[in-house]
Tab-separated table of C-alpha atoms in Angstrom:
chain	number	residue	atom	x	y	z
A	1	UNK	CA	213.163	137.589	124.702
A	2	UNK	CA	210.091	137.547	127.097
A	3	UNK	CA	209.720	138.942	130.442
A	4	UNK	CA	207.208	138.705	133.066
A	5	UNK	CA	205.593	141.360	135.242
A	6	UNK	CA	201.763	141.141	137.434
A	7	UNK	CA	199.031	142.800	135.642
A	8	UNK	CA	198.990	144.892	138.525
A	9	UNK	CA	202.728	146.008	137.825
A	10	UNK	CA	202.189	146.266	134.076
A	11	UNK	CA	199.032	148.443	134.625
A	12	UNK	CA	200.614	150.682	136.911
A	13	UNK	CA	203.157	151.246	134.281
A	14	UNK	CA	201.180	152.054	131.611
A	15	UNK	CA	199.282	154.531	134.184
A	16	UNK	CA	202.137	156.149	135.598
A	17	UNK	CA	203.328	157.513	131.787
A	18	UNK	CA	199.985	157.774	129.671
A	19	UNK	CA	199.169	161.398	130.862
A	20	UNK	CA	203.166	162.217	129.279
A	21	UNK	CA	201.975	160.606	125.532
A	22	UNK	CA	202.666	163.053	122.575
A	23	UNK	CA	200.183	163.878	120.698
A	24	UNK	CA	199.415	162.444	116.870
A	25	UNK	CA	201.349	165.196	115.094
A	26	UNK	CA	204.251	163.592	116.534
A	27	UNK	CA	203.956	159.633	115.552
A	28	UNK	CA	207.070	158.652	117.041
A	29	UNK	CA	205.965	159.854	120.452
A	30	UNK	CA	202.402	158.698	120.320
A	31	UNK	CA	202.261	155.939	122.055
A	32	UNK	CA	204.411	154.331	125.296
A	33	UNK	CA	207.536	152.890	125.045
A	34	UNK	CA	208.123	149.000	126.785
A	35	UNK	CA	212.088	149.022	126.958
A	36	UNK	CA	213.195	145.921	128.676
A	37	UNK	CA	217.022	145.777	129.588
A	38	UNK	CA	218.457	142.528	131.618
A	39	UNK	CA	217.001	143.391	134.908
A	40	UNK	CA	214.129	146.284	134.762
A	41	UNK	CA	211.129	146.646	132.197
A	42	UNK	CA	210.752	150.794	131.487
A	43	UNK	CA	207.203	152.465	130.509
A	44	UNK	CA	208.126	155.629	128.925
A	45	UNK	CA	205.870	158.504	127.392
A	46	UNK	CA	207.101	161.717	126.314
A	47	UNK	CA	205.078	164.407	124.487
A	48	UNK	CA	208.925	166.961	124.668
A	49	UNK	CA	207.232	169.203	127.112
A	50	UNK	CA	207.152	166.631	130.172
A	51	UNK	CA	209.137	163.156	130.087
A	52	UNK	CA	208.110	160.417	132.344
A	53	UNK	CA	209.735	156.998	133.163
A	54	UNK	CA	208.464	154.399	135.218
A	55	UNK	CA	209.948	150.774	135.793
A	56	UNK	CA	209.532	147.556	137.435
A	57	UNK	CA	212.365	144.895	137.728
A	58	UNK	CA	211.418	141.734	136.271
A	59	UNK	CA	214.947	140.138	137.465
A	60	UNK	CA	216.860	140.461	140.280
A	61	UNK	CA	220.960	140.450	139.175
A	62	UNK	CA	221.701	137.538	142.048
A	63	UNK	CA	218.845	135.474	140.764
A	64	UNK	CA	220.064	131.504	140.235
A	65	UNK	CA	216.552	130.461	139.110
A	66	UNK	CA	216.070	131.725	136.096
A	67	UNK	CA	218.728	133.485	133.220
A	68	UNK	CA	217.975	137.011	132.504
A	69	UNK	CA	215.993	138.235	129.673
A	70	UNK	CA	217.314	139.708	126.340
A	71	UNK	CA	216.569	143.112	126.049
A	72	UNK	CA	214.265	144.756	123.519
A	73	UNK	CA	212.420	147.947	122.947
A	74	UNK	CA	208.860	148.244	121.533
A	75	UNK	CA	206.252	151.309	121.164
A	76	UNK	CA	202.692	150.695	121.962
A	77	UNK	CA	200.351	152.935	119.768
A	78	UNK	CA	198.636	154.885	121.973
A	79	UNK	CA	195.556	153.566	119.637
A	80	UNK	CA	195.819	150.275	121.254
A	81	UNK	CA	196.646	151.178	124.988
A	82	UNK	CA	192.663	151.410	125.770
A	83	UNK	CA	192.516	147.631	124.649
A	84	UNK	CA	195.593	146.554	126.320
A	85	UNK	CA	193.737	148.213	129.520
A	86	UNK	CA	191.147	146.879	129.495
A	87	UNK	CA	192.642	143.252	128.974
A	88	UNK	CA	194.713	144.022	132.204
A	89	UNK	CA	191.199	145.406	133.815
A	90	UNK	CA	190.101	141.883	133.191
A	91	UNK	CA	192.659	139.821	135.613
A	92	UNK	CA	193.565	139.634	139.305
A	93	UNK	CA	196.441	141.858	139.848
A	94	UNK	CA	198.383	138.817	140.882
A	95	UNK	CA	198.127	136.918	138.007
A	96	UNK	CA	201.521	136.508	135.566
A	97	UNK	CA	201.738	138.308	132.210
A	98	UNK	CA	204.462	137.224	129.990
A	99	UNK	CA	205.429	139.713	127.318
A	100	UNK	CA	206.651	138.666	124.333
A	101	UNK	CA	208.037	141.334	121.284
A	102	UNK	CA	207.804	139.270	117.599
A	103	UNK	CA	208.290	140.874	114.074
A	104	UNK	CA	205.463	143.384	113.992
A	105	UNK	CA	203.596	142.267	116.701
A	106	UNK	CA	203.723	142.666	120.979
A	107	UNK	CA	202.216	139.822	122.902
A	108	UNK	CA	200.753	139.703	126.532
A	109	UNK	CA	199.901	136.188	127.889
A	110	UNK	CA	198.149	135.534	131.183
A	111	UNK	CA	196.515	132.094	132.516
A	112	UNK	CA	193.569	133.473	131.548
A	113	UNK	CA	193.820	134.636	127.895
A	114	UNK	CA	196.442	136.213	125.395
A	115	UNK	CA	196.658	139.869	123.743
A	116	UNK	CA	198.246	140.732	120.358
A	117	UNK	CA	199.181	144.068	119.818
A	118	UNK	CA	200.600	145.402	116.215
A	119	UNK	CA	203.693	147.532	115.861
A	120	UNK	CA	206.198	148.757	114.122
A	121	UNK	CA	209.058	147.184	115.034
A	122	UNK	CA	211.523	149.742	113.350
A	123	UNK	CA	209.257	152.677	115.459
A	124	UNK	CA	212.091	155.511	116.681
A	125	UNK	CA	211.700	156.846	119.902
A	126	UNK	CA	213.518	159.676	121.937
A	127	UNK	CA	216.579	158.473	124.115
A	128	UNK	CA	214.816	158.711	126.408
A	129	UNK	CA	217.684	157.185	128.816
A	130	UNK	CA	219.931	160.349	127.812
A	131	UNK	CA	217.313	162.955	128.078
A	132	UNK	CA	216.887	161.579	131.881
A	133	UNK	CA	220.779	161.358	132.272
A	134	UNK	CA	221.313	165.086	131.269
A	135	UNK	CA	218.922	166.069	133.722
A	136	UNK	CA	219.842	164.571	136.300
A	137	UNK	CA	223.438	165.769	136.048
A	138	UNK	CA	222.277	169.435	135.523
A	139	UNK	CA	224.559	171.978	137.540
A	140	UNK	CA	222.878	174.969	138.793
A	141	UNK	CA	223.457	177.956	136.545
A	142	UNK	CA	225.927	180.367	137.987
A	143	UNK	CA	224.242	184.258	138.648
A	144	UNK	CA	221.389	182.453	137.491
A	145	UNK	CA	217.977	182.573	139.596
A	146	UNK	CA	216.207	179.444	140.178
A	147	UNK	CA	212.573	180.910	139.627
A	148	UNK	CA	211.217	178.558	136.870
A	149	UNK	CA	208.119	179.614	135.180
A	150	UNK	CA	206.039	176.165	134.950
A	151	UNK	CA	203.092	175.345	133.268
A	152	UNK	CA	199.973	174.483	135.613
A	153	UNK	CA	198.118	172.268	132.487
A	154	UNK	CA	202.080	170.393	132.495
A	155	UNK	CA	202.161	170.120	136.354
A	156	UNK	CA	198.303	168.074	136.232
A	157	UNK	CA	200.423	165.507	134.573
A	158	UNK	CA	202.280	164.015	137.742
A	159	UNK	CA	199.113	162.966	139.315
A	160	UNK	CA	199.293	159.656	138.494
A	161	UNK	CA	203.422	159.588	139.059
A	162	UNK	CA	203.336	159.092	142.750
A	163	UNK	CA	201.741	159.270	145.496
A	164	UNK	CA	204.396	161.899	146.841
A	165	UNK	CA	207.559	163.006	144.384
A	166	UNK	CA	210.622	165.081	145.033
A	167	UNK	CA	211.403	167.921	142.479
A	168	UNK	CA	215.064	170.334	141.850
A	169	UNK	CA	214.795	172.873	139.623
A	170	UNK	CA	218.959	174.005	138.962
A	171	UNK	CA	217.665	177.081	136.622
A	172	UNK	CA	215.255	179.510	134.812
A	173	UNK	CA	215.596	177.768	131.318
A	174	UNK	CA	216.419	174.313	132.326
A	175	UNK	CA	213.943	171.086	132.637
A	176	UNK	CA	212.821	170.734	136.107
A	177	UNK	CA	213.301	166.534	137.499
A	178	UNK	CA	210.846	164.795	139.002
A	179	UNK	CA	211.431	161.797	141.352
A	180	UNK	CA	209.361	159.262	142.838
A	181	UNK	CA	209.564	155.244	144.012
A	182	UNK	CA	210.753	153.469	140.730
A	183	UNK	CA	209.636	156.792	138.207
A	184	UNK	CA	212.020	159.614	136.853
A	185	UNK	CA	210.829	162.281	135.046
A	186	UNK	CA	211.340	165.752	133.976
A	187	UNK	CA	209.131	168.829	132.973
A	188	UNK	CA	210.411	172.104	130.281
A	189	UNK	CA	209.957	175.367	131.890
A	190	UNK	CA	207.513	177.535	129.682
A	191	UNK	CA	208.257	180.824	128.202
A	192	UNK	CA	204.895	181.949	127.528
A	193	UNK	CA	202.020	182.705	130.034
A	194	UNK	CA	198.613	182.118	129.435
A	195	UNK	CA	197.956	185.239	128.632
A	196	UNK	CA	200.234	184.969	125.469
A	197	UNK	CA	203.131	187.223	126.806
A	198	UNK	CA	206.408	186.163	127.338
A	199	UNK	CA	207.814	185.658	130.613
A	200	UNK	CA	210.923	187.741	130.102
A	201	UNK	CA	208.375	190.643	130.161
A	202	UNK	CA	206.639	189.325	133.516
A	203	UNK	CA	206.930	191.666	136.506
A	204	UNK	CA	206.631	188.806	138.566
A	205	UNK	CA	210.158	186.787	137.405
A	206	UNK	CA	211.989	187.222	140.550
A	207	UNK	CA	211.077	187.046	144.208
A	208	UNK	CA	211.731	190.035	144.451
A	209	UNK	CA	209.234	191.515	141.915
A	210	UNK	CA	206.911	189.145	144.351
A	211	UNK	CA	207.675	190.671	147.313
A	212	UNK	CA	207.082	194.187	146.136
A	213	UNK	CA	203.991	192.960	144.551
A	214	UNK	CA	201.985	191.912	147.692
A	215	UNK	CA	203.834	194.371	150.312
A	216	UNK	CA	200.677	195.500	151.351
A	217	UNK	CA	199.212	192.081	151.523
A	218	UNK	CA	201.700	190.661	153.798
A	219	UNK	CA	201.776	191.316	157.300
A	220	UNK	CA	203.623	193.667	158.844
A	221	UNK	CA	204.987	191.231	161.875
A	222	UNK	CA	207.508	188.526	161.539
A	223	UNK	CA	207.667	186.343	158.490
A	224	UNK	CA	206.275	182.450	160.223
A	225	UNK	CA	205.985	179.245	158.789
A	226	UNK	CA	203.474	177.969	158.119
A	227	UNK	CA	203.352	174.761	160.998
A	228	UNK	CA	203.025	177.405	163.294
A	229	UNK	CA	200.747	179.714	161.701
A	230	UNK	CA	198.058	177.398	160.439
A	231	UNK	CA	196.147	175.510	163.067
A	232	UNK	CA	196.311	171.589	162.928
A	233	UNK	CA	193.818	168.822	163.608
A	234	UNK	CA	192.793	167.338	166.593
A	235	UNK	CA	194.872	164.394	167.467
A	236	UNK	CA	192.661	161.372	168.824
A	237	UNK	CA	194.595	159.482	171.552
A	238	UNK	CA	193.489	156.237	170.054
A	239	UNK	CA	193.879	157.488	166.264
A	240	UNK	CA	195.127	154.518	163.855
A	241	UNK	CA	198.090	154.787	161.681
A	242	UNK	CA	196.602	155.628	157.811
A	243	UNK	CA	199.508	155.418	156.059
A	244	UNK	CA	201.271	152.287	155.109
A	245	UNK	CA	205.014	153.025	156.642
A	246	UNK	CA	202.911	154.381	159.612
A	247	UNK	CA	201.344	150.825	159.939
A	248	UNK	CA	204.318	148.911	159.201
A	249	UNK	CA	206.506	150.553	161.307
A	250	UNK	CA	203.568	150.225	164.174
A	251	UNK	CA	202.948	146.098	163.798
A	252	UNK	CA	206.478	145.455	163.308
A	253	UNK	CA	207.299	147.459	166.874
A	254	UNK	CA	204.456	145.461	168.428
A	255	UNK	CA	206.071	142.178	167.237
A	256	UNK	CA	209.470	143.304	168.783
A	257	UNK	CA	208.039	144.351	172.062
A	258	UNK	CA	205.404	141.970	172.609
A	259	UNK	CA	208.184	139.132	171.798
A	260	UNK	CA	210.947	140.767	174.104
A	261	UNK	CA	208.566	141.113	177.407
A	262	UNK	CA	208.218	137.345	176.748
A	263	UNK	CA	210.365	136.614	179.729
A	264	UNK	CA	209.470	139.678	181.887
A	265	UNK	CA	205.375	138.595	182.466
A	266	UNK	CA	204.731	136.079	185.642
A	267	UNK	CA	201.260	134.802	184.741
A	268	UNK	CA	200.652	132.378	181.608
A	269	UNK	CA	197.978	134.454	180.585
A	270	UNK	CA	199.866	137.408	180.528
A	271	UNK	CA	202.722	135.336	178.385
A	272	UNK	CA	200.172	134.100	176.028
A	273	UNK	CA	198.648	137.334	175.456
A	274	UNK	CA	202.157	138.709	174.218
A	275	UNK	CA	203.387	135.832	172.231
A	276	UNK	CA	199.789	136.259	170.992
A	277	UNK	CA	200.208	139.675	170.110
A	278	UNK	CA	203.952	139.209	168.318
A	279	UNK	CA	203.065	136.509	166.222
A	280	UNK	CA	199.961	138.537	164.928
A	281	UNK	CA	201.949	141.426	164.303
A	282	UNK	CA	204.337	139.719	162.570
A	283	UNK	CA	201.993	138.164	160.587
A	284	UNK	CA	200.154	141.251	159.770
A	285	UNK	CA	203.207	142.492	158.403
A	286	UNK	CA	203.874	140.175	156.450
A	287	UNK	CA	200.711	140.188	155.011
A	288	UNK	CA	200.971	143.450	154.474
A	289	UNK	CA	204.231	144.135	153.026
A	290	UNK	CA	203.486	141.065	150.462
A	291	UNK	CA	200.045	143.163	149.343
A	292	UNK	CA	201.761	146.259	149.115
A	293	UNK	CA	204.328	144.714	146.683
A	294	UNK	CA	201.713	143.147	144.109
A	295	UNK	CA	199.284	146.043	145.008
A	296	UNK	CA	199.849	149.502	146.156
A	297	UNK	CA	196.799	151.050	145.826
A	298	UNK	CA	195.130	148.058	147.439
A	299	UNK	CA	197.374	148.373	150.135
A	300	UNK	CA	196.473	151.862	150.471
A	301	UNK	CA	192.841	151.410	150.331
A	302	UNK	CA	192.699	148.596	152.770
A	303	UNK	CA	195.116	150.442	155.195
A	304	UNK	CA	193.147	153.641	155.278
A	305	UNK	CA	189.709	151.356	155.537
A	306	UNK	CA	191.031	149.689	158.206
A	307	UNK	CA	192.641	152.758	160.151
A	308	UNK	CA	188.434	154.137	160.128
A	309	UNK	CA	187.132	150.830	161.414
A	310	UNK	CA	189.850	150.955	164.410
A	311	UNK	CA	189.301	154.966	165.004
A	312	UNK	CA	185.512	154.081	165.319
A	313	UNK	CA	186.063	151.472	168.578
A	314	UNK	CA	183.888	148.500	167.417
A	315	UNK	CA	186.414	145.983	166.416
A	316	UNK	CA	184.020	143.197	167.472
A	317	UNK	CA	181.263	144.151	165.877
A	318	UNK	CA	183.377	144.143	162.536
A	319	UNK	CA	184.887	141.228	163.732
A	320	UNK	CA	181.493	139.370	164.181
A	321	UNK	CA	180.326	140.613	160.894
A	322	UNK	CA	183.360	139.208	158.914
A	323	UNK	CA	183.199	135.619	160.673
A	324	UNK	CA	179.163	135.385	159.380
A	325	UNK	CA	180.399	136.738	155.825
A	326	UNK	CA	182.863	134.253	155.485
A	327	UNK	CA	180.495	131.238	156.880
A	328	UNK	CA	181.520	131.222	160.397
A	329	UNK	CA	179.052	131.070	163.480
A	330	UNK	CA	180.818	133.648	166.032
A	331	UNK	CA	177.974	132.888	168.556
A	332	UNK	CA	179.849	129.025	168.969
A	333	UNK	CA	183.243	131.017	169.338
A	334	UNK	CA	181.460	133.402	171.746
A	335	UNK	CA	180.233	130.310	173.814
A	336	UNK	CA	183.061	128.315	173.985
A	337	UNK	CA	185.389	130.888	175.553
A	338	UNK	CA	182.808	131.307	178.042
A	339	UNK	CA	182.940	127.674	178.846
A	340	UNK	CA	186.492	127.711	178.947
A	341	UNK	CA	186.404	130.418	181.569
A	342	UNK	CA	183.894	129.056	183.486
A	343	UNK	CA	186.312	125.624	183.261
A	344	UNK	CA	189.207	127.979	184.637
A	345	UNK	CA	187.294	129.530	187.200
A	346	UNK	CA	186.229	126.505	188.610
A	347	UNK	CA	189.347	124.684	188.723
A	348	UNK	CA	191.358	127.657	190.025
């Protein structure tokens, strides 16, 4: 009955849903829900205002090494989540956790140290799985506007759901869906503003009510959007890629053309420069699509880091300053490629 996830992975988890837990009044919601089914382990919080469900597969279905696990389904008091936290805090994100459910207990093993959590094995929870199937089968409402009122203190909630999510509201009255990489959730319209009145009284329920509202705020030329109205940033010429697509997309390119003007290049400088250049593209990738998958944020981090360093020109300096940190002597590398050119020089 155990399956194994990173700490990284299991972290994120438990981050992407705490922000949804109920509150104590409601003991069968306080807490997160670990609900492991053959192939993907679920974090779920709900508090019945917002719903939020993140997962991480722990098996792939055409896996031959190992048989899947059985599922179970276990609440974490939201009591213990700050110990189970910090435990995770504790670990490289790469390391194994195995996670076990027993009678009243939940167990997390790592290489470097176990975790016992107690629960109550007989704990109800929402179904969860059919609140998230209704609303994602929602039709729109027929004659029915699609002007949700939402709650702003609700909407701070997401922040930790993704770093970008896609949202479709089908009605007034109905629970808006939120999407993002591996996460589903969903958020209840409100129908009281925090004023206290209700927002069937609101002057401002329809776009219309809008409109009229700010007529003499708006300007009396053409409606724009707002890519052309809004001035943008100065593009540098030399500007690196800050994103991680951006940068995968970028070395992966590099290791296609540098590899296909193989043949194309006369001199066998020229042809070691590019088979150069592909192979450390390709290995860059690599590199990098490995550390995005046990680390996003990392990822993230190191890509935007890296993106300054190239945007401020002195890639040798950085590089000379990384070869001393790591116990190198740069000065040797720096003069033996000038005794290899001198080598060349002379012989050509």
């Amino acid at each position: 009955m155990s399956i194994t996830i990173t700490s990284h992975q299991l972290g994120r988890l438990i981050a992407r849903t705490a922000d949804h837990i109920g509150d104590d009044l409601t003991p069968a919601l306080h807490g997160i829900r670990l609900d492991a089914d053959t192939e993907y382990l679920y974090a779920v919080a709900t508090d019945r205002f917002t719903i939020a469900a993140a997962r991480y597969r722990h098996h792939k279905p055409d896996s031959e090494n190992t048989a899947p696990a059985a599922p179970f389904a276990r609440t974490i008091p939201a009591t213990a989540l700050p110990a189970l936290r910090e435990w995770i805090r504790t670990m490289p994100g790469h390391d194994p956790v195995t996670v076990t459910p027993a009678d009243d207990r939940i167990r997390f093993a790592a290489p470097t140290g176990e975790l016992a959590i107690t629960i109550d094995p007989d704990a109800e929870f929402a179904d969860w799985r059919g609140l998230l199937r209704g609303v994602t089968e929602q039709t729109p409402n027929t004659g029915e506007p699609v002007f949700p009122a939402l709650g702003t203190r609700l909407q701070a909630r997401w922040q930790s759901a993704d770093g970008v999510v896609r949202v479709r509201a089908t009605g007034d009255h109905q629970p808006v869906l939120v999407v993002g990489e591996d996460f589903l959730g969903a958020q209840m319209p409100t129908r009281t503003r925090r004023d206290g009145f209700s927002t069937d009284t609101d002057t401002l329920a329809t776009l219309d009510d809008v409109r009229t509202a700010w007529q003499d705020a708006f300007s009396t030329g053409p409606a724009i959007t707002p890519q052309t109205a809004l001035p943008s940033p100065p593009q540098l010429r030399d500007e690196a890629s800050k994103t991680i697509s951006e940068v995968a997309e970028d070395l992966l390119k590099q290791a296609l053309h540098s590899t296909r003007l193989l043949t194309a290049v006369d001199t066998s400088e020229a042809t070691a420069a590019l088979a150069t250049a592909g192979v450390t593209a390709w290995a860059a990738y690599r590199y990098l699509d490995a550390l995005h998958t046990a680390d996003p944020h990392l990822a993230a981090t190191v890509v935007a880091e890296t993106a300054e360093e190239l945007d401020d020109g002195a890639i040798s300096e950085w590089a000379w300053d990384a070869a001393r940190a790591a116990g190198h002597d740069p000065q040797q590398w720096q003069t033996e490629l000038q005794e290899r050119q001198a080598r060349k020089q002379a012989a050509a």
